[in-house]
Amino acid sequence: MIVRCILGFVIVMGLFPFGPAAAADSSEAAFTEKRRQMVEAQIAARGIKDPRLLDALLRVKRHRFVPLHIRPSAYEDRPLPIGEGQTISQPYIVALMSELLALKGTERVLEIGTGSGYQTAILAELAREVYTIEILEPLARQSGRLLTELNYKNIRLKTGDGFLGWPESSPFDGIIVTCAPEKIPPPLLEQLAEGGRLVIPVGKHWQNLKLVRKTKDRIKEADIIPVRFVPMLREKK
Ligand SMILES: C[S@@+](CC[C@H](N)C(=O)[O-])C[C@H]1O[C@@H](n2cnc3c(N)ncnc32)[C@H](O)[C@@H]1O
């Protein structure tokens, strides 16, 4: 009797590893609910307002972009490891950087640091075309496969050193960098269209997230918030 009571208690509390609560926790419905809570508590509550962006964050299944064993944590308020010593950024940072690009749906965007492909997918929901560069071949292969499986038709991905940008396809209306250089790479400024926006973390250990705007005759730079990104790697010649 005592044993049955304890067992019942454990199942009710959702702590029994094979109980109904554990099964429900990894169902699509459970992930959808976690995603809704993520958008409400981590994104909208912190002041992100763009309705197209909030919709995209509700639509894109973040749990598909993390390794299987950390799927239960996919909607937590933090970056997570994705292999190769790299991370998928915190959901709020993905949202903030996307909002800073002020996308309307007609733009061509360049992303440096594909990583898991999650930020790429969010951009693909918001812009006309997304060009993305990842320096680490295994991550580029993995995210390329996933983005194809998810049926994104407006993404072009290549492996390479994003410091150099993608000159053949420039200029870009928006450029987003998800790894941190110590200084803004000059090729990225050159490849930014007039009226375009560059969102980039700049610095060594801690960085400033910067919004750079290019107008006809000048470059305007604004510091947004302090952030911590993985460093920008360089390809050896
Ligand atoms: C914070 S992680 C990626 C976050 C990613 N946006 C996501 O949603 O998963 C930064 C990525 O930048 C890549 N990276 C670092 N230096 C790079 C470079 N020079 N060119 C392109 N990618 C680079 C890293 O390999 C890593 O995958």
Short mmCIF file of C-alpha atoms and ligand atoms in Angstrom, two decimals:
data_model
loop_
_atom_site.label_atom_id
_atom_site.label_comp_id
_atom_site.label_asym_id
_atom_site.label_seq_id
_atom_site.Cartn_x
_atom_site.Cartn_y
_atom_site.Cartn_z
CA MET A 1 0.00 0.00 0.00
CA ILE A 2 2.77 2.41 1.02
CA VAL A 3 4.72 1.49 -2.14
CA ARG A 4 1.61 2.14 -4.31
CA CYS A 5 1.08 5.52 -2.67
CA ILE A 6 4.69 6.58 -3.30
CA LEU A 7 4.52 5.40 -6.92
CA GLY A 8 1.25 7.29 -7.45
CA PHE A 9 2.79 10.45 -5.99
CA VAL A 10 5.84 10.23 -8.24
CA ILE A 11 3.72 9.76 -11.37
CA VAL A 12 1.41 12.62 -10.41
CA MET A 13 4.40 14.92 -9.88
CA GLY A 14 5.66 14.09 -13.37
CA LEU A 15 8.92 12.80 -11.98
CA PHE A 16 8.54 9.16 -12.96
CA PRO A 17 10.80 8.77 -16.01
CA PHE A 18 8.40 6.55 -17.97
CA GLY A 19 5.19 8.15 -16.74
CA PRO A 20 2.66 9.97 -18.94
CA ALA A 21 4.04 13.40 -18.05
CA ALA A 22 7.51 12.46 -19.31
CA ALA A 23 6.06 11.20 -22.62
CA ALA A 24 3.96 14.35 -23.06
CA ASP A 25 6.97 16.56 -22.36
CA SER A 26 8.70 15.70 -25.64
CA SER A 27 5.51 15.76 -27.76
CA GLU A 28 5.05 18.43 -30.45
CA ALA A 29 2.17 19.87 -28.41
CA ALA A 30 4.44 20.28 -25.37
CA PHE A 31 7.11 21.98 -27.51
CA THR A 32 4.49 24.29 -29.03
CA GLU A 33 3.40 25.33 -25.56
CA LYS A 34 7.01 25.88 -24.45
CA ARG A 35 7.55 28.01 -27.56
CA ARG A 36 4.48 30.11 -26.74
CA GLN A 37 5.78 30.63 -23.21
CA MET A 38 9.25 31.50 -24.53
CA VAL A 39 7.83 34.20 -26.82
CA GLU A 40 5.60 35.62 -24.11
CA ALA A 41 8.01 35.59 -21.15
CA GLN A 42 11.43 36.02 -22.76
CA ILE A 43 10.74 38.02 -25.92
CA ALA A 44 7.53 40.09 -25.81
CA ALA A 45 7.95 40.83 -22.08
CA ARG A 46 11.39 42.31 -22.84
CA GLY A 47 9.99 44.75 -25.38
CA ILE A 48 10.24 43.01 -28.76
CA LYS A 49 7.16 44.20 -30.66
CA ASP A 50 7.45 43.37 -34.38
CA PRO A 51 4.44 41.09 -35.00
CA ARG A 52 6.08 39.36 -38.00
CA LEU A 53 9.07 38.50 -35.84
CA LEU A 54 6.94 37.25 -32.92
CA ASP A 55 5.01 35.05 -35.40
CA ALA A 56 8.24 33.65 -36.84
CA LEU A 57 9.51 32.82 -33.35
CA LEU A 58 6.24 30.97 -32.69
CA ARG A 59 6.49 29.08 -36.00
CA VAL A 60 10.15 27.99 -36.09
CA LYS A 61 10.69 24.84 -34.04
CA ARG A 62 13.80 25.71 -32.06
CA HIS A 63 14.02 22.16 -30.63
CA ARG A 64 14.82 20.88 -34.16
CA PHE A 65 18.03 22.95 -34.16
CA VAL A 66 19.62 21.53 -31.00
CA PRO A 67 21.15 18.08 -30.41
CA LEU A 68 18.58 15.43 -29.41
CA HIS A 69 19.79 15.07 -25.83
CA ILE A 70 19.24 18.76 -25.06
CA ARG A 71 15.86 19.14 -26.77
CA PRO A 72 14.07 19.40 -23.41
CA SER A 73 16.09 22.59 -22.77
CA ALA A 74 15.56 24.09 -26.25
CA TYR A 75 13.21 26.85 -25.05
CA GLU A 76 15.18 27.90 -21.98
CA ASP A 77 16.38 31.46 -21.56
CA ARG A 78 20.04 30.80 -22.45
CA PRO A 79 22.44 29.75 -25.19
CA LEU A 80 22.94 25.99 -25.61
CA PRO A 81 25.81 23.87 -26.95
CA ILE A 82 25.43 22.63 -30.55
CA GLY A 83 28.76 20.78 -30.92
CA GLU A 84 32.19 21.84 -32.24
CA GLY A 85 32.53 24.13 -29.20
CA GLN A 86 29.78 26.41 -30.60
CA THR A 87 26.40 27.54 -29.32
CA ILE A 88 22.89 28.40 -30.47
CA SER A 89 22.23 31.93 -29.19
CA GLN A 90 19.76 32.75 -26.40
CA PRO A 91 16.24 33.23 -27.89
CA TYR A 92 16.06 36.88 -26.76
CA ILE A 93 19.35 37.71 -28.49
CA VAL A 94 18.13 36.08 -31.73
CA ALA A 95 14.96 38.18 -31.47
CA LEU A 96 16.76 41.42 -30.61
CA MET A 97 19.29 41.09 -33.44
CA SER A 98 16.53 40.23 -35.91
CA GLU A 99 14.44 43.21 -34.81
CA LEU A 100 17.42 45.55 -35.21
CA LEU A 101 17.55 44.59 -38.90
CA ALA A 102 14.01 46.05 -39.28
CA LEU A 103 13.06 43.59 -42.03
CA LYS A 104 9.89 44.12 -44.07
CA GLY A 105 10.09 41.06 -46.32
CA THR A 106 11.80 42.44 -49.43
CA GLU A 107 15.41 42.35 -48.26
CA ARG A 108 18.51 40.35 -49.09
CA VAL A 109 20.30 39.50 -45.86
CA LEU A 110 23.78 38.12 -45.15
CA GLU A 111 24.38 36.12 -41.98
CA ILE A 112 27.88 35.33 -40.71
CA GLY A 113 27.92 32.26 -38.43
CA THR A 114 25.16 29.82 -39.47
CA GLY A 115 25.78 27.56 -36.45
CA SER A 116 22.65 25.49 -35.85
CA GLY A 117 20.73 27.33 -38.59
CA TYR A 118 18.08 28.61 -36.14
CA GLN A 119 18.78 32.31 -36.68
CA THR A 120 18.99 31.58 -40.43
CA ALA A 121 15.49 30.07 -40.37
CA ILE A 122 14.08 33.07 -38.48
CA LEU A 123 15.66 35.41 -41.06
CA ALA A 124 14.29 33.30 -43.93
CA GLU A 125 10.78 33.83 -42.50
CA LEU A 126 11.31 37.61 -42.46
CA ALA A 127 13.37 38.48 -45.56
CA ARG A 128 13.27 37.68 -49.28
CA GLU A 129 16.68 35.96 -49.48
CA VAL A 130 19.20 34.86 -46.88
CA TYR A 131 22.87 34.21 -47.60
CA THR A 132 24.65 32.49 -44.73
CA ILE A 133 28.29 31.55 -44.14
CA GLU A 134 29.63 29.05 -41.61
CA ILE A 135 33.35 28.47 -41.14
CA LEU A 136 33.11 24.99 -39.58
CA GLU A 137 32.34 22.36 -42.21
CA PRO A 138 30.51 19.87 -39.90
CA LEU A 139 28.10 22.59 -38.69
CA ALA A 140 27.56 23.90 -42.24
CA ARG A 141 26.73 20.37 -43.44
CA GLN A 142 24.38 19.67 -40.55
CA SER A 143 22.47 22.95 -40.70
CA GLY A 144 22.33 22.79 -44.52
CA ARG A 145 20.67 19.37 -44.31
CA LEU A 146 18.17 20.54 -41.70
CA LEU A 147 17.20 23.75 -43.54
CA THR A 148 16.62 21.72 -46.72
CA GLU A 149 14.54 19.18 -44.81
CA LEU A 150 12.48 22.06 -43.39
CA ASN A 151 11.88 23.16 -46.99
CA TYR A 152 13.44 26.63 -46.91
CA LYS A 153 13.88 27.73 -50.53
CA ASN A 154 15.24 31.25 -49.95
CA ILE A 155 18.48 30.32 -48.16
CA ARG A 156 21.94 30.00 -49.72
CA LEU A 157 24.60 28.53 -47.45
CA LYS A 158 28.32 28.22 -47.93
CA THR A 159 31.30 27.12 -45.88
CA GLY A 160 33.99 29.77 -45.54
CA ASP A 161 35.40 32.71 -43.64
CA GLY A 162 32.59 35.21 -43.12
CA PHE A 163 35.11 37.97 -42.34
CA LEU A 164 35.34 38.34 -46.11
CA GLY A 165 31.57 38.45 -46.64
CA TRP A 166 30.00 37.24 -49.91
CA PRO A 167 31.15 39.89 -52.43
CA GLU A 168 29.64 38.24 -55.55
CA SER A 169 26.15 38.52 -54.05
CA SER A 170 26.50 41.95 -52.43
CA PRO A 171 25.17 44.53 -51.66
CA PHE A 172 23.00 43.36 -48.76
CA ASP A 173 20.17 45.30 -47.12
CA GLY A 174 21.01 43.66 -43.81
CA ILE A 175 24.07 41.90 -42.39
CA ILE A 176 23.98 40.01 -39.10
CA VAL A 177 27.07 38.58 -37.44
CA THR A 178 26.64 35.91 -34.74
CA CYS A 179 30.31 35.56 -33.76
CA ALA A 180 32.48 38.35 -32.39
CA PRO A 181 35.35 40.02 -34.26
CA GLU A 182 37.57 42.49 -32.38
CA LYS A 183 36.83 45.14 -35.00
CA ILE A 184 34.16 45.47 -37.69
CA PRO A 185 35.44 43.59 -40.76
CA PRO A 186 35.87 46.22 -43.54
CA PRO A 187 34.51 43.87 -46.27
CA LEU A 188 31.17 43.69 -44.42
CA LEU A 189 30.87 47.48 -44.39
CA GLU A 190 31.70 47.59 -48.09
CA GLN A 191 29.05 44.95 -48.87
CA LEU A 192 26.30 46.77 -46.96
CA ALA A 193 23.83 48.56 -49.25
CA GLU A 194 23.13 52.26 -48.85
CA GLY A 195 20.36 52.46 -46.24
CA GLY A 196 21.37 49.01 -44.97
CA ARG A 197 21.84 47.81 -41.40
CA LEU A 198 24.64 45.76 -39.89
CA VAL A 199 24.12 44.10 -36.49
CA ILE A 200 27.33 42.84 -34.95
CA PRO A 201 28.94 42.07 -31.57
CA VAL A 202 32.36 43.77 -31.41
CA GLY A 203 35.06 43.17 -28.80
CA LYS A 204 37.27 40.57 -27.18
CA HIS A 205 35.81 38.72 -24.16
CA TRP A 206 32.68 40.76 -23.61
CA GLN A 207 31.38 42.68 -26.58
CA ASN A 208 29.09 45.55 -27.46
CA LEU A 209 26.23 44.64 -29.74
CA LYS A 210 26.36 47.37 -32.37
CA LEU A 211 23.85 48.59 -34.90
CA VAL A 212 25.67 50.16 -37.85
CA ARG A 213 23.70 52.11 -40.44
CA LYS A 214 25.08 53.12 -43.79
CA THR A 215 23.72 56.27 -45.36
CA LYS A 216 24.77 58.02 -48.54
CA ASP A 217 27.66 59.89 -47.01
CA ARG A 218 28.34 58.32 -43.64
CA ILE A 219 28.38 55.33 -41.32
CA LYS A 220 26.43 55.71 -38.05
CA GLU A 221 27.23 53.37 -35.15
CA ALA A 222 25.14 52.79 -32.00
CA ASP A 223 25.91 50.55 -29.01
CA ILE A 224 22.84 48.50 -28.08
CA ILE A 225 23.74 46.19 -25.14
CA PRO A 226 26.75 44.30 -23.76
CA VAL A 227 26.77 40.68 -24.99
CA ARG A 228 28.94 37.57 -24.95
CA PHE A 229 29.43 35.70 -28.24
CA VAL A 230 31.94 33.08 -29.38
CA PRO A 231 34.91 34.73 -31.14
CA MET A 232 35.02 35.13 -34.90
CA LEU A 233 37.45 32.49 -36.24
CA ARG A 234 39.65 33.12 -39.26
CA GLU A 235 40.42 30.72 -42.07
CA LYS A 236 44.14 29.88 -42.30
CA LYS A 237 45.62 30.74 -45.68
C1 LIG B 1 26.93 31.75 -31.66
S1 LIG B 1 27.27 30.60 -32.91
C2 LIG B 1 25.93 30.56 -34.02
C3 LIG B 1 24.61 31.01 -33.63
C4 LIG B 1 23.67 30.75 -34.76
N1 LIG B 1 23.23 31.98 -35.32
C5 LIG B 1 22.53 29.86 -34.33
O1 LIG B 1 21.38 30.30 -34.39
O2 LIG B 1 22.80 28.71 -33.99
C6 LIG B 1 28.46 31.43 -33.96
C7 LIG B 1 28.86 30.67 -35.20
O3 LIG B 1 29.79 31.45 -35.93
C8 LIG B 1 30.69 30.58 -36.57
N2 LIG B 1 31.88 31.34 -36.99
C9 LIG B 1 32.93 31.76 -36.24
N3 LIG B 1 33.79 32.46 -37.00
C10 LIG B 1 33.27 32.49 -38.27
C11 LIG B 1 33.70 33.06 -39.50
N4 LIG B 1 34.84 33.73 -39.63
N5 LIG B 1 32.90 32.90 -40.57
C12 LIG B 1 31.73 32.21 -40.50
N6 LIG B 1 31.29 31.63 -39.36
C13 LIG B 1 32.05 31.78 -38.26
C14 LIG B 1 30.95 29.52 -35.51
O4 LIG B 1 31.51 28.36 -36.05
C15 LIG B 1 29.55 29.33 -34.93
O5 LIG B 1 28.86 28.31 -35.58
#
